[in-house]
PDB file of C-alpha atoms in Angstrom:
ATOM      1  CA  MET A   1     -39.079  52.811 -18.095  1.00  0.00           C
ATOM      2  CA  THR A   2     -42.584  54.408 -17.871  1.00  0.00           C
ATOM      3  CA  GLN A   3     -43.536  57.391 -19.763  1.00  0.00           C
ATOM      4  CA  PRO A   4     -46.192  59.820 -18.884  1.00  0.00           C
ATOM      5  CA  PRO A   5     -48.926  59.918 -21.933  1.00  0.00           C
ATOM      6  CA  HIS A   6     -48.424  62.676 -24.441  1.00  0.00           C
ATOM      7  CA  ASP A   7     -51.166  64.706 -23.729  1.00  0.00           C
ATOM      8  CA  GLU A   8     -50.668  66.034 -20.241  1.00  0.00           C
ATOM      9  CA  PRO A   9     -48.098  68.450 -19.580  1.00  0.00           C
ATOM     10  CA  THR A  10     -45.046  66.512 -17.627  1.00  0.00           C
ATOM     11  CA  ALA A  11     -43.134  69.714 -16.532  1.00  0.00           C
ATOM     12  CA  SER A  12     -44.404  73.155 -15.371  1.00  0.00           C
ATOM     13  CA  THR A  13     -40.723  74.862 -15.524  1.00  0.00           C
ATOM     14  CA  PRO A  14     -37.850  74.972 -18.185  1.00  0.00           C
ATOM     15  CA  ASP A  15     -35.765  73.552 -15.084  1.00  0.00           C
ATOM     16  CA  GLU A  16     -38.122  70.850 -14.542  1.00  0.00           C
ATOM     17  CA  LEU A  17     -38.440  70.131 -18.305  1.00  0.00           C
ATOM     18  CA  ARG A  18     -34.373  69.812 -18.696  1.00  0.00           C
ATOM     19  CA  GLU A  19     -34.469  67.387 -15.730  1.00  0.00           C
ATOM     20  CA  GLN A  20     -36.712  65.177 -17.293  1.00  0.00           C
ATOM     21  CA  VAL A  21     -34.848  65.205 -20.682  1.00  0.00           C
ATOM     22  CA  GLU A  22     -31.605  64.500 -18.511  1.00  0.00           C
ATOM     23  CA  GLN A  23     -33.455  61.594 -16.657  1.00  0.00           C
ATOM     24  CA  THR A  24     -35.042  59.845 -19.926  1.00  0.00           C
ATOM     25  CA  ARG A  25     -31.433  60.139 -21.338  1.00  0.00           C
ATOM     26  CA  GLU A  26     -29.985  58.218 -18.822  1.00  0.00           C
ATOM     27  CA  GLU A  27     -32.555  55.717 -18.880  1.00  0.00           C
ATOM     28  CA  LEU A  28     -32.213  55.700 -22.545  1.00  0.00           C
ATOM     29  CA  GLY A  29     -28.416  55.047 -22.236  1.00  0.00           C
ATOM     30  CA  GLN A  30     -28.977  52.256 -19.680  1.00  0.00           C
ATOM     31  CA  THR A  31     -31.621  50.520 -22.228  1.00  0.00           C
ATOM     32  CA  VAL A  32     -28.890  50.766 -24.848  1.00  0.00           C
ATOM     33  CA  GLU A  33     -26.448  49.546 -22.936  1.00  0.00           C
ATOM     34  CA  ALA A  34     -28.416  46.180 -21.625  1.00  0.00           C
ATOM     35  CA  LEU A  35     -29.377  45.930 -25.293  1.00  0.00           C
ATOM     36  CA  ALA A  36     -25.798  46.037 -26.521  1.00  0.00           C
ATOM     37  CA  ALA A  37     -24.659  43.872 -23.874  1.00  0.00           C
ATOM     38  CA  LYS A  38     -27.041  41.334 -25.245  1.00  0.00           C
ATOM     39  CA  THR A  39     -25.837  41.238 -28.472  1.00  0.00           C
ATOM     40  CA  ASP A  40     -22.393  41.334 -28.001  1.00  0.00           C
ATOM     41  CA  VAL A  41     -21.925  37.690 -28.434  1.00  0.00           C
ATOM     42  CA  LYS A  42     -17.885  37.505 -27.808  1.00  0.00           C
ATOM     43  CA  ALA A  43     -18.163  39.655 -24.296  1.00  0.00           C
ATOM     44  CA  ARG A  44     -21.319  36.937 -23.122  1.00  0.00           C
ATOM     45  CA  ALA A  45     -18.863  34.012 -24.520  1.00  0.00           C
ATOM     46  CA  ARG A  46     -15.968  35.373 -22.455  1.00  0.00           C
ATOM     47  CA  GLU A  47     -18.408  35.665 -19.237  1.00  0.00           C
ATOM     48  CA  LYS A  48     -19.612  32.239 -19.921  1.00  0.00           C
ATOM     49  CA  ALA A  49     -15.907  30.818 -20.058  1.00  0.00           C
ATOM     50  CA  ALA A  50     -14.835  32.442 -16.896  1.00  0.00           C
ATOM     51  CA  GLU A  51     -18.035  31.100 -15.001  1.00  0.00           C
ATOM     52  CA  VAL A  52     -17.021  27.672 -16.272  1.00  0.00           C
ATOM     53  CA  LYS A  53     -13.381  27.964 -15.593  1.00  0.00           C
ATOM     54  CA  GLU A  54     -14.577  28.909 -11.930  1.00  0.00           C
ATOM     55  CA  GLN A  55     -16.877  25.945 -11.660  1.00  0.00           C
ATOM     56  CA  THR A  56     -14.306  23.595 -13.294  1.00  0.00           C
ATOM     57  CA  ALA A  57     -11.717  24.726 -10.764  1.00  0.00           C
ATOM     58  CA  ALA A  58     -13.804  24.430  -7.770  1.00  0.00           C
ATOM     59  CA  LYS A  59     -14.820  21.131  -8.844  1.00  0.00           C
ATOM     60  CA  ALA A  60     -11.316  20.269  -9.450  1.00  0.00           C
ATOM     61  CA  GLY A  61     -10.505  21.053  -5.926  1.00  0.00           C
ATOM     62  CA  GLU A  62     -13.454  19.263  -4.652  1.00  0.00           C
ATOM     63  CA  LEU A  63     -11.852  16.496  -6.645  1.00  0.00           C
ATOM     64  CA  LYS A  64      -8.496  16.542  -5.291  1.00  0.00           C
ATOM     65  CA  GLU A  65      -9.517  17.000  -1.494  1.00  0.00           C
ATOM     66  CA  GLN A  66     -11.914  13.773  -2.233  1.00  0.00           C
ATOM     67  CA  THR A  67      -8.488  11.472  -3.828  1.00  0.00           C
ATOM     68  CA  ALA A  68      -6.622  12.724  -1.054  1.00  0.00           C
ATOM     69  CA  ALA A  69      -9.298  11.567   1.221  1.00  0.00           C
ATOM     70  CA  LYS A  70      -9.281   8.483  -0.401  1.00  0.00           C
ATOM     71  CA  ALA A  71      -5.913   8.008  -0.940  1.00  0.00           C
ATOM     72  CA  GLY A  72      -5.245   8.365   2.595  1.00  0.00           C
ATOM     73  CA  GLU A  73      -8.080   5.754   3.446  1.00  0.00           C
ATOM     74  CA  LEU A  74      -6.674   3.132   1.288  1.00  0.00           C
ATOM     75  CA  LYS A  75      -3.268   3.836   2.836  1.00  0.00           C
ATOM     76  CA  GLU A  76      -4.803   3.056   6.284  1.00  0.00           C
ATOM     77  CA  GLN A  77      -6.590   0.272   5.002  1.00  0.00           C
ATOM     78  CA  THR A  78      -3.349  -1.343   3.426  1.00  0.00           C
ATOM     79  CA  ALA A  79      -1.160  -0.652   6.587  1.00  0.00           C
ATOM     80  CA  ALA A  80      -3.790  -2.398   8.502  1.00  0.00           C
ATOM     81  CA  LYS A  81      -4.031  -5.721   5.908  1.00  0.00           C
ATOM     82  CA  ALA A  82      -0.420  -5.875   5.634  1.00  0.00           C
ATOM     83  CA  GLY A  83      -0.502  -5.809   9.641  1.00  0.00           C
ATOM     84  CA  GLU A  84      -2.837  -8.654   9.605  1.00  0.00           C
ATOM     85  CA  LEU A  85      -0.886 -10.726   7.041  1.00  0.00           C
ATOM     86  CA  LYS A  86       2.190 -10.089   8.908  1.00  0.00           C
ATOM     87  CA  GLU A  87       0.681 -11.665  12.080  1.00  0.00           C
ATOM     88  CA  GLN A  88      -0.927 -14.555  10.515  1.00  0.00           C
ATOM     89  CA  ALA A  89       2.374 -15.521   8.553  1.00  0.00           C
ATOM     90  CA  ALA A  90       4.250 -15.230  12.231  1.00  0.00           C
ATOM     91  CA  LEU A  91       1.540 -17.640  13.644  1.00  0.00           C
ATOM     92  CA  LYS A  92       1.727 -19.709  10.520  1.00  0.00           C
ATOM     93  CA  ALA A  93       5.575 -19.849  10.875  1.00  0.00           C
ATOM     94  CA  GLY A  94       5.440 -20.600  14.492  1.00  0.00           C
ATOM     95  CA  GLU A  95       2.990 -23.707  13.644  1.00  0.00           C
ATOM     96  CA  LEU A  96       4.993 -25.125  11.028  1.00  0.00           C
ATOM     97  CA  LYS A  97       8.239 -24.758  13.735  1.00  0.00           C
ATOM     98  CA  THR A  98       6.101 -26.698  16.055  1.00  0.00           C
ATOM     99  CA  LYS A  99       4.939 -29.584  13.518  1.00  0.00           C
ATOM    100  CA  ALA A 100       8.581 -29.920  12.118  1.00  0.00           C
ATOM    101  CA  ALA A 101       9.715 -30.188  15.626  1.00  0.00           C
ATOM    102  CA  ASP A 102       7.204 -32.426  16.343  1.00  0.00           C
ATOM    103  CA  LEU A 103       7.924 -34.281  13.222  1.00  0.00           C
ATOM    104  CA  ALA A 104      11.749 -34.712  14.085  1.00  0.00           C
ATOM    105  CA  GLN A 105      10.724 -35.963  17.270  1.00  0.00           C
ATOM    106  CA  GLN A 106       8.602 -38.947  16.200  1.00  0.00           C
ATOM    107  CA  ALA A 107      11.221 -39.581  13.370  1.00  0.00           C
ATOM    108  CA  GLN A 108      13.918 -40.053  16.254  1.00  0.00           C
ATOM    109  CA  GLU A 109      11.520 -42.219  18.360  1.00  0.00           C
ATOM    110  CA  LYS A 110      10.768 -44.630  15.178  1.00  0.00           C
ATOM    111  CA  LEU A 111      14.316 -44.923  14.680  1.00  0.00           C
ATOM    112  CA  PRO A 112      15.867 -48.309  15.798  1.00  0.00           C
ATOM    113  CA  ASP A 113      18.046 -48.490  18.500  1.00  0.00           C
ATOM    114  CA  PRO A 114      20.894 -49.565  16.736  1.00  0.00           C
ATOM    115  CA  LEU A 115      20.657 -46.648  14.075  1.00  0.00           C
ATOM    116  CA  LYS A 116      20.305 -44.280  16.934  1.00  0.00           C
ATOM    117  CA  ASP A 117      23.634 -45.963  18.537  1.00  0.00           C
ATOM    118  CA  LYS A 118      25.638 -45.452  15.207  1.00  0.00           C
ATOM    119  CA  ALA A 119      24.232 -42.070  15.007  1.00  0.00           C
ATOM    120  CA  GLU A 120      25.639 -41.309  18.356  1.00  0.00           C
ATOM    121  CA  GLN A 121      28.902 -42.729  17.349  1.00  0.00           C
ATOM    122  CA  ALA A 122      29.321 -40.524  14.500  1.00  0.00           C
ATOM    123  CA  VAL A 123      28.467 -37.505  16.117  1.00  0.00           C
ATOM    124  CA  ALA A 124      31.273 -38.461  18.758  1.00  0.00           C
ATOM    125  CA  LYS A 125      33.502 -39.317  16.167  1.00  0.00           C
ATOM    126  CA  ALA A 126      32.690 -35.935  14.204  1.00  0.00           C
ATOM    127  CA  ALA A 127      33.166 -34.230  17.474  1.00  0.00           C
ATOM    128  CA  ARG A 128      36.627 -35.884  17.587  1.00  0.00           C
ATOM    129  CA  THR A 129      37.794 -35.235  14.379  1.00  0.00           C
ATOM    130  CA  ALA A 130      36.560 -31.147  14.445  1.00  0.00           C
ATOM    131  CA  GLN A 131      38.675 -30.955  17.585  1.00  0.00           C
ATOM    132  CA  THR A 132      41.901 -32.419  15.905  1.00  0.00           C
ATOM    133  CA  TRP A 133      41.013 -30.650  12.658  1.00  0.00           C
ATOM    134  CA  GLN A 134      40.847 -27.409  14.861  1.00  0.00           C
ATOM    135  CA  GLU A 135      44.090 -28.036  16.212  1.00  0.00           C
ATOM    136  CA  LYS A 136      45.589 -28.691  12.983  1.00  0.00           C
ATOM    137  CA  ALA A 137      43.739 -26.322  10.276  1.00  0.00           C
ATOM    138  CA  PRO A 138      45.203 -22.665   9.676  1.00  0.00           C
ATOM    139  CA  GLU A 139      43.498 -19.642  11.189  1.00  0.00           C
ATOM    140  CA  PRO A 140      41.883 -18.330   8.053  1.00  0.00           C
ATOM    141  CA  VAL A 141      40.292 -21.844   7.500  1.00  0.00           C
ATOM    142  CA  ARG A 142      39.275 -21.993  11.075  1.00  0.00           C
ATOM    143  CA  GLN A 143      37.507 -18.687  10.642  1.00  0.00           C
ATOM    144  CA  LYS A 144      35.514 -19.913   7.911  1.00  0.00           C
ATOM    145  CA  THR A 145      34.416 -22.877   9.664  1.00  0.00           C
ATOM    146  CA  ALA A 146      33.362 -20.994  12.722  1.00  0.00           C
ATOM    147  CA  ARG A 147      31.020 -18.862  10.487  1.00  0.00           C
ATOM    148  CA  GLY A 148      29.495 -21.947   8.764  1.00  0.00           C
ATOM    149  CA  ALA A 149      28.931 -23.339  12.300  1.00  0.00           C
ATOM    150  CA  GLN A 150      27.433 -19.788  13.550  1.00  0.00           C
ATOM    151  CA  LEU A 151      24.976 -20.510  10.396  1.00  0.00           C
ATOM    152  CA  ALA A 152      24.207 -23.945  11.329  1.00  0.00           C
ATOM    153  CA  ARG A 153      23.487 -22.892  15.121  1.00  0.00           C
ATOM    154  CA  ASP A 154      21.315 -19.984  13.433  1.00  0.00           C
ATOM    155  CA  ASN A 155      19.174 -22.039  11.069  1.00  0.00           C
ATOM    156  CA  ARG A 156      19.478 -25.590  13.660  1.00  0.00           C
ATOM    157  CA  ASN A 157      15.438 -26.016  13.039  1.00  0.00           C
ATOM    158  CA  LEU A 158      15.653 -26.022   9.250  1.00  0.00           C
ATOM    159  CA  LEU A 159      18.845 -28.532   9.897  1.00  0.00           C
ATOM    160  CA  LEU A 160      16.981 -30.811  12.358  1.00  0.00           C
ATOM    161  CA  ALA A 161      13.591 -30.764   9.940  1.00  0.00           C
ATOM    162  CA  ALA A 162      15.925 -31.946   7.191  1.00  0.00           C
ATOM    163  CA  ALA A 163      17.827 -34.449   9.650  1.00  0.00           C
ATOM    164  CA  ALA A 164      14.079 -35.580  10.171  1.00  0.00           C
ATOM    165  CA  ALA A 165      13.453 -36.031   6.691  1.00  0.00           C
ATOM    166  CA  ALA A 166      16.434 -37.819   6.097  1.00  0.00           C
ATOM    167  CA  GLY A 167      15.857 -40.133   9.023  1.00  0.00           C
ATOM    168  CA  THR A 168      11.981 -40.826   7.447  1.00  0.00           C
ATOM    169  CA  THR A 169      13.829 -41.768   4.302  1.00  0.00           C
ATOM    170  CA  ALA A 170      16.082 -44.399   5.534  1.00  0.00           C
ATOM    171  CA  LEU A 171      12.875 -45.514   7.783  1.00  0.00           C
ATOM    172  CA  VAL A 172      10.833 -45.899   4.140  1.00  0.00           C
ATOM    173  CA  TRP A 173      14.166 -47.422   2.605  1.00  0.00           C
ATOM    174  CA  LEU A 174      14.292 -49.971   5.489  1.00  0.00           C
ATOM    175  CA  ALA A 175      10.914 -50.561   5.268  1.00  0.00           C
ATOM    176  CA  CYS A 176      10.946 -50.959   1.261  1.00  0.00           C
ATOM    177  CA  ARG A 177      13.681 -53.359   2.122  1.00  0.00           C
ATOM    178  CA  ARG A 178      12.141 -55.579   4.282  1.00  0.00           C
ATOM    179  CA  THR A 179       9.128 -56.131   2.701  1.00  0.00           C
ATOM    180  CA  LYS A 180      11.124 -57.036  -0.460  1.00  0.00           C
ATOM    181  CA  ARG A 181      12.562 -60.228   1.556  1.00  0.00           C
TER     182      ARG A 181
END
């Protein structure tokens, strides 16, 4: 607010003087309001709290978006890693299956001919016994047997590996027995 010097005439008519007084009152009112606002600590604290609340809400929104984006990225990474692990497991299972078949073949090749012949005779006898049993067994027992046979067919690689292991055990037992003599 600028004031003219007191010794100079400021208005030449009473209307101009009234107008200057009214303008001075308005400026003075604004100055008083500004000073009152500066001294009103509660109002300033509320304004500051509202400002901080807005900033906090904005920051929380940003963090929420960032978290959602990061969660999406992690989900994609996890899915990709799970796919990779699934592929690796399938490859490893294939390798193990091949290795088990190779071991079974090796064990069968190492079996002595008399043992192979006895195994063939045992299989033939088991087939005859199964046929006889099939003819004489009651229906519920035959159904359960059929389910067991299906399970054996479904898991034949596992059974072959077990048979190979049993054959290898028999070979080791025979070898140990021969060395003791």
